[in-house]
mmCIF file with all atom_site columns, C-alpha atoms in Angstrom:
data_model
loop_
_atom_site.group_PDB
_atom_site.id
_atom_site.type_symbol
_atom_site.label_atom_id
_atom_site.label_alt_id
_atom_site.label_comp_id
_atom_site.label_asym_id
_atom_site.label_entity_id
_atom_site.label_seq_id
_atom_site.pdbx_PDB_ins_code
_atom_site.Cartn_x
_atom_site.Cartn_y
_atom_site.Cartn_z
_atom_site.occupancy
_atom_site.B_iso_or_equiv
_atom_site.pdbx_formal_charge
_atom_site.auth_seq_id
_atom_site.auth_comp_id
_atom_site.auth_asym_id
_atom_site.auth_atom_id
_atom_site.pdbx_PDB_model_num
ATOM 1   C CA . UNK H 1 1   ? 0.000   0.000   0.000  1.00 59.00 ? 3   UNK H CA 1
ATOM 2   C CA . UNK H 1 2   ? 1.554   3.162   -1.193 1.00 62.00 ? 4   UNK H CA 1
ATOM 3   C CA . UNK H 1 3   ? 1.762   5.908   1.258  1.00 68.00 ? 5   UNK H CA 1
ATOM 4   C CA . UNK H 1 4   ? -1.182  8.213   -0.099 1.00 63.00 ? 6   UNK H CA 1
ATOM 5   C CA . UNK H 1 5   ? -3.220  4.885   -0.186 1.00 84.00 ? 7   UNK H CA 1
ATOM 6   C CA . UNK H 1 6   ? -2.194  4.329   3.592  1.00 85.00 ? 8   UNK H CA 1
ATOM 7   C CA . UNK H 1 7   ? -2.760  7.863   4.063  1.00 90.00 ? 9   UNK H CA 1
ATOM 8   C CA . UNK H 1 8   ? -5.872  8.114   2.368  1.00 92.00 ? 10  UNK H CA 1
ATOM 9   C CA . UNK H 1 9   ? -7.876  4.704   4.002  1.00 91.00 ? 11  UNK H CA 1
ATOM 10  C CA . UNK H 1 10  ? -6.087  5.724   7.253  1.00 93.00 ? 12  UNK H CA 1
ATOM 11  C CA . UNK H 1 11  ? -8.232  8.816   7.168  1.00 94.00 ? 13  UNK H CA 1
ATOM 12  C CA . UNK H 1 12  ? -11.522 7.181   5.928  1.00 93.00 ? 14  UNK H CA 1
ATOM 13  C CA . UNK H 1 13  ? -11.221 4.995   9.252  1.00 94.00 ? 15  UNK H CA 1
ATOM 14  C CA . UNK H 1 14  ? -10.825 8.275   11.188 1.00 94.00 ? 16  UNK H CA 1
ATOM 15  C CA . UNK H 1 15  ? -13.902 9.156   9.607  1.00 93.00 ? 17  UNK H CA 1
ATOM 16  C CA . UNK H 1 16  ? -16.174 6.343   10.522 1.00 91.00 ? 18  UNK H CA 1
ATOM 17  C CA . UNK H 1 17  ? -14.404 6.852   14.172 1.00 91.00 ? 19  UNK H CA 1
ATOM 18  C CA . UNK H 1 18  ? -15.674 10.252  14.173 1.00 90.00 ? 20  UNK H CA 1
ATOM 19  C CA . UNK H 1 19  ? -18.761 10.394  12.158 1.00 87.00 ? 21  UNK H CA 1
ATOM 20  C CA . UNK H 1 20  ? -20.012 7.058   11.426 1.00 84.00 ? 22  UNK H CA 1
ATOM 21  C CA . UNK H 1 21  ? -20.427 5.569   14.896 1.00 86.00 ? 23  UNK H CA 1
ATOM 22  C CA . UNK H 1 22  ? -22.968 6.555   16.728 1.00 77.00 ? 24  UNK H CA 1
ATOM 23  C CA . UNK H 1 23  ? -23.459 6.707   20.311 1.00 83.00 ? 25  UNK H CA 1
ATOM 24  C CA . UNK H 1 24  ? -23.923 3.283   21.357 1.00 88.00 ? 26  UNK H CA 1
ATOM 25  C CA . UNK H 1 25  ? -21.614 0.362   20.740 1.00 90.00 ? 27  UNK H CA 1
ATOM 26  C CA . UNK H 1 26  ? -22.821 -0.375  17.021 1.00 92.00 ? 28  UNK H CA 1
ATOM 27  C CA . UNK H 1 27  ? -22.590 1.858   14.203 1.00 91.00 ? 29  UNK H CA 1
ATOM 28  C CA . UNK H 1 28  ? -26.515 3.112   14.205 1.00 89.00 ? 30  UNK H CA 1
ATOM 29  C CA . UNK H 1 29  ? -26.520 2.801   18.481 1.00 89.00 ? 31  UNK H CA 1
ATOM 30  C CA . UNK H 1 30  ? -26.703 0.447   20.880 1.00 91.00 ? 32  UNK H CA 1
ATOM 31  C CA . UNK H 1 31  ? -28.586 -2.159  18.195 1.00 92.00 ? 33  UNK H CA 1
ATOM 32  C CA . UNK H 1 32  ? -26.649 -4.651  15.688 1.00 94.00 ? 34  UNK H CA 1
ATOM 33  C CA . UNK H 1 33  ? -28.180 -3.579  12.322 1.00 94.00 ? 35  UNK H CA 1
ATOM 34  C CA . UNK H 1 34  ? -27.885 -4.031  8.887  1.00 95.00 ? 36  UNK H CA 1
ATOM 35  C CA . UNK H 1 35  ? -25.192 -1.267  8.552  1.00 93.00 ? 37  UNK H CA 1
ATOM 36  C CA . UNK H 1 36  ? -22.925 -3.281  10.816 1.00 94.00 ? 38  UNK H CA 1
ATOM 37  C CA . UNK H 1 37  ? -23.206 -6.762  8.826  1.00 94.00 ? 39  UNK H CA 1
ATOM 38  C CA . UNK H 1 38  ? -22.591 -4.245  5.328  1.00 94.00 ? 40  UNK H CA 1
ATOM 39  C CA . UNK H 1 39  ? -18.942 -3.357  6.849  1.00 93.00 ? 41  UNK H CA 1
ATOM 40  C CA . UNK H 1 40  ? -17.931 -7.017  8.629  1.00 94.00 ? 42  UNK H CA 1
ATOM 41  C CA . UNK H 1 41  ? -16.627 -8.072  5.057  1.00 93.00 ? 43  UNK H CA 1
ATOM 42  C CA . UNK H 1 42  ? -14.404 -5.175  4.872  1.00 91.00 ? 44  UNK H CA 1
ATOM 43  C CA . UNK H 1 43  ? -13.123 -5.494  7.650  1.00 93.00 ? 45  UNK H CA 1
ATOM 44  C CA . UNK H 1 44  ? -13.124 -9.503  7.749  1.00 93.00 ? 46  UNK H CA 1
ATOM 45  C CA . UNK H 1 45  ? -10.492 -8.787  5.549  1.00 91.00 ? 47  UNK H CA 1
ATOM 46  C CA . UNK H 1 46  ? -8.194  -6.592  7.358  1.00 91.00 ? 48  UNK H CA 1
ATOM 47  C CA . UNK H 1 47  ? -5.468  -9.340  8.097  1.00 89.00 ? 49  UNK H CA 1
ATOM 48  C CA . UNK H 1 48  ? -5.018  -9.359  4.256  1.00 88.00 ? 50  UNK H CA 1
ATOM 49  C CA . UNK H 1 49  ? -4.033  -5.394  5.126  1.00 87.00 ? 51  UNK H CA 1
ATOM 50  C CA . UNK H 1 50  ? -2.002  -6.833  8.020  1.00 89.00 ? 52  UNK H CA 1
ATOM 51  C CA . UNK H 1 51  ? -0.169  -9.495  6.356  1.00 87.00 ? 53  UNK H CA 1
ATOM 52  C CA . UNK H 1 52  ? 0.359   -8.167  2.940  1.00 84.00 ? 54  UNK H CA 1
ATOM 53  C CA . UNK H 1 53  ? 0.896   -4.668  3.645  1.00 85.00 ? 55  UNK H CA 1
ATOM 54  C CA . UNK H 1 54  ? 1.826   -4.425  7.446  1.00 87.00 ? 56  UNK H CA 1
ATOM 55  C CA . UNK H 1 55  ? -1.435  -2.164  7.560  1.00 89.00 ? 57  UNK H CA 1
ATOM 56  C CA . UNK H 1 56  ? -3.541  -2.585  11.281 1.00 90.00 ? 58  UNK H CA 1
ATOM 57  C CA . UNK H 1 57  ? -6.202  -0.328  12.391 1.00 91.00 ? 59  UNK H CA 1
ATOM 58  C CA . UNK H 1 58  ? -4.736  3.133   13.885 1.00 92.00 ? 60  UNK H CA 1
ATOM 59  C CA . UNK H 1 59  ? -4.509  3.536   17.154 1.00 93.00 ? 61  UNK H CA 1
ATOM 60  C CA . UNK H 1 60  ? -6.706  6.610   16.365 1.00 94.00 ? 62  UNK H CA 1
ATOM 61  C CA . UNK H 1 61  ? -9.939  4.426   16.251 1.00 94.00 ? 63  UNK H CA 1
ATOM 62  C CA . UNK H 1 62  ? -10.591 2.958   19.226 1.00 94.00 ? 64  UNK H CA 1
ATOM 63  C CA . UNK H 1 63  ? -13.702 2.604   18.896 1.00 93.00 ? 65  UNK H CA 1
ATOM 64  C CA . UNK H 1 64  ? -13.685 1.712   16.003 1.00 94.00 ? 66  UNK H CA 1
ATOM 65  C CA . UNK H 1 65  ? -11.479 -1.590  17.478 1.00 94.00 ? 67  UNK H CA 1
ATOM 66  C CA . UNK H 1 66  ? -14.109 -2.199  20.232 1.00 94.00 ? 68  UNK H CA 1
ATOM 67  C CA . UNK H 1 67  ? -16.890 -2.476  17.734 1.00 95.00 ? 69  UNK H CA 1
ATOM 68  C CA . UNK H 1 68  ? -14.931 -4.579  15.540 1.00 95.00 ? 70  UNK H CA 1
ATOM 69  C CA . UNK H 1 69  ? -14.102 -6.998  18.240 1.00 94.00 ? 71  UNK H CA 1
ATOM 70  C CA . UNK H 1 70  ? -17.830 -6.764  19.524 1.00 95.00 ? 72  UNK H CA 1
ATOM 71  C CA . UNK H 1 71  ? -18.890 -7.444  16.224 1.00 95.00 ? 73  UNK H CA 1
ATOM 72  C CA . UNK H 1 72  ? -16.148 -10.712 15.739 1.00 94.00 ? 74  UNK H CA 1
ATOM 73  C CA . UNK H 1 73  ? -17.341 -11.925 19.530 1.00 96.00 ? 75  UNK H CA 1
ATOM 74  C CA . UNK H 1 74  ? -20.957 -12.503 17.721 1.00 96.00 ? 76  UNK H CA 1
ATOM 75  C CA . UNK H 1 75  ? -22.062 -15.722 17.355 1.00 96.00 ? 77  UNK H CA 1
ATOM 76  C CA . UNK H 1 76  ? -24.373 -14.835 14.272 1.00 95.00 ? 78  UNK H CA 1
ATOM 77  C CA . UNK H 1 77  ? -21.035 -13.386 12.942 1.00 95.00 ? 79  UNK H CA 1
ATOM 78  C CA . UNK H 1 78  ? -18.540 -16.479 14.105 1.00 94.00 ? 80  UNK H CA 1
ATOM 79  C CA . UNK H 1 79  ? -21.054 -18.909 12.515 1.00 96.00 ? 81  UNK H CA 1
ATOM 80  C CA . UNK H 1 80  ? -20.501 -17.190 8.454  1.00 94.00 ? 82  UNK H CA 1
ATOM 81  C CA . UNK H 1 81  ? -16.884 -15.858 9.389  1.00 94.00 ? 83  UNK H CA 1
ATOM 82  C CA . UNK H 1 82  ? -14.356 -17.148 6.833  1.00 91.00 ? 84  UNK H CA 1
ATOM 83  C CA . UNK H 1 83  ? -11.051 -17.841 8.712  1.00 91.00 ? 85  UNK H CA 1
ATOM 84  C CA . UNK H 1 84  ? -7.701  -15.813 7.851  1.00 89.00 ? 86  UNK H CA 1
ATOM 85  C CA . UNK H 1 85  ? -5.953  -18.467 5.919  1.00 90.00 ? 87  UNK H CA 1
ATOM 86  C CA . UNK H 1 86  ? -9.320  -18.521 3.411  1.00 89.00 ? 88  UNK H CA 1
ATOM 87  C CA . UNK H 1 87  ? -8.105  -15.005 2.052  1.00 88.00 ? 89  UNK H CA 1
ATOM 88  C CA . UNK H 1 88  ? -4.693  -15.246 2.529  1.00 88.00 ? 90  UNK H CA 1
ATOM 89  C CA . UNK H 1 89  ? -4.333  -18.802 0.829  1.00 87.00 ? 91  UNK H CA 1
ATOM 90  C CA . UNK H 1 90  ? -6.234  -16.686 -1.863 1.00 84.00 ? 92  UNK H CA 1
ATOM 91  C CA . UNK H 1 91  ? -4.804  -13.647 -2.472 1.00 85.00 ? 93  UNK H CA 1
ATOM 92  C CA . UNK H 1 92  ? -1.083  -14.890 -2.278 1.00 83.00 ? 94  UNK H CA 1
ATOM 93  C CA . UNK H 1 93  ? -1.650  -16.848 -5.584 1.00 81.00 ? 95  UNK H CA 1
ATOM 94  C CA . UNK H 1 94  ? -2.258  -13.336 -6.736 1.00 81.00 ? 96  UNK H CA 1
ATOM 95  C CA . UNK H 1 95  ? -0.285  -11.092 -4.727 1.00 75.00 ? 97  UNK H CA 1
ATOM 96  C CA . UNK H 1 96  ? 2.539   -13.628 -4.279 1.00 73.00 ? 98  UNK H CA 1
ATOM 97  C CA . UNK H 1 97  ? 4.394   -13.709 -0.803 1.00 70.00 ? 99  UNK H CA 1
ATOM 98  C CA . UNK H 1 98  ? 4.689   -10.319 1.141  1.00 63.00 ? 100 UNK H CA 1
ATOM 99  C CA . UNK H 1 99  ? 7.431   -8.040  0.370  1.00 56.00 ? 101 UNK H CA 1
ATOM 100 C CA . UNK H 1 100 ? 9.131   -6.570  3.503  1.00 57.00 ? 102 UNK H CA 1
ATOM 101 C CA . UNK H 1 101 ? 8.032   -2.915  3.943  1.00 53.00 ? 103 UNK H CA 1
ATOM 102 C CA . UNK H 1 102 ? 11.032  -0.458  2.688  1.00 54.00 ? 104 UNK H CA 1
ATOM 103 C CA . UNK H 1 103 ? 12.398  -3.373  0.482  1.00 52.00 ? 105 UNK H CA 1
ATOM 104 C CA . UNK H 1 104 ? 13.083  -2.624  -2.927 1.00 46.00 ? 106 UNK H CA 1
ATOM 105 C CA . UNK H 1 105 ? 10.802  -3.425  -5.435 1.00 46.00 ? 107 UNK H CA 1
ATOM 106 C CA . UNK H 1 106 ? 11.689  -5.119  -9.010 1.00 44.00 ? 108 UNK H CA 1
#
């Protein structure tokens, strides 16, 4: 992830820190909704971020962390959650192994 792409999606998590979740514990309040289980995929596949491009969620968002580990602790969520090595297994035959951040590139 190039740095204006870090930058960038680093500052559209900010956003959803700051604007997107409301007062409760879920992103519309205090009630799981249908806006939460439209963002679990994206963020299902955040240790794709992690492993390919050494990208975790800023410490910036915490909040943003607590509902994401709410939202994994679900049992509705644990029963359709696809497990780390399902998009990693995939995306390497793509992506190839991870290059070392600050490594030269070919």
């Amino acid at each position: 992830m190039g740095n204006f792409r870090r930058k960038e999606f680093t500052q559209a998590l900010i956003y959803i820190e700051q604007e997107a979740l409301g007062k409760g514990e879920y992103l519309l309040g205090d009630e799981f909704s249908l806006v939460d289980i439209s963002f679990y995929p994206w963020f299902e596949r955040l240790p794709l971020l992690e492993h390919f491009r050494k990208f975790t969620l800023p410490a910036e968002t915490p909040r943003l962390q607590t509902w994401w580990n709410l939202l994994r602790d679900r049992s509705s969520i644990q029963a359709v959650a696809n497990p780390v090595d399902f998009y990693l297994d995939r995306f390497a035959k793509i992506l190839g192994e991870p290059v070392p951040v600050g490594a030269a590139q070919k």
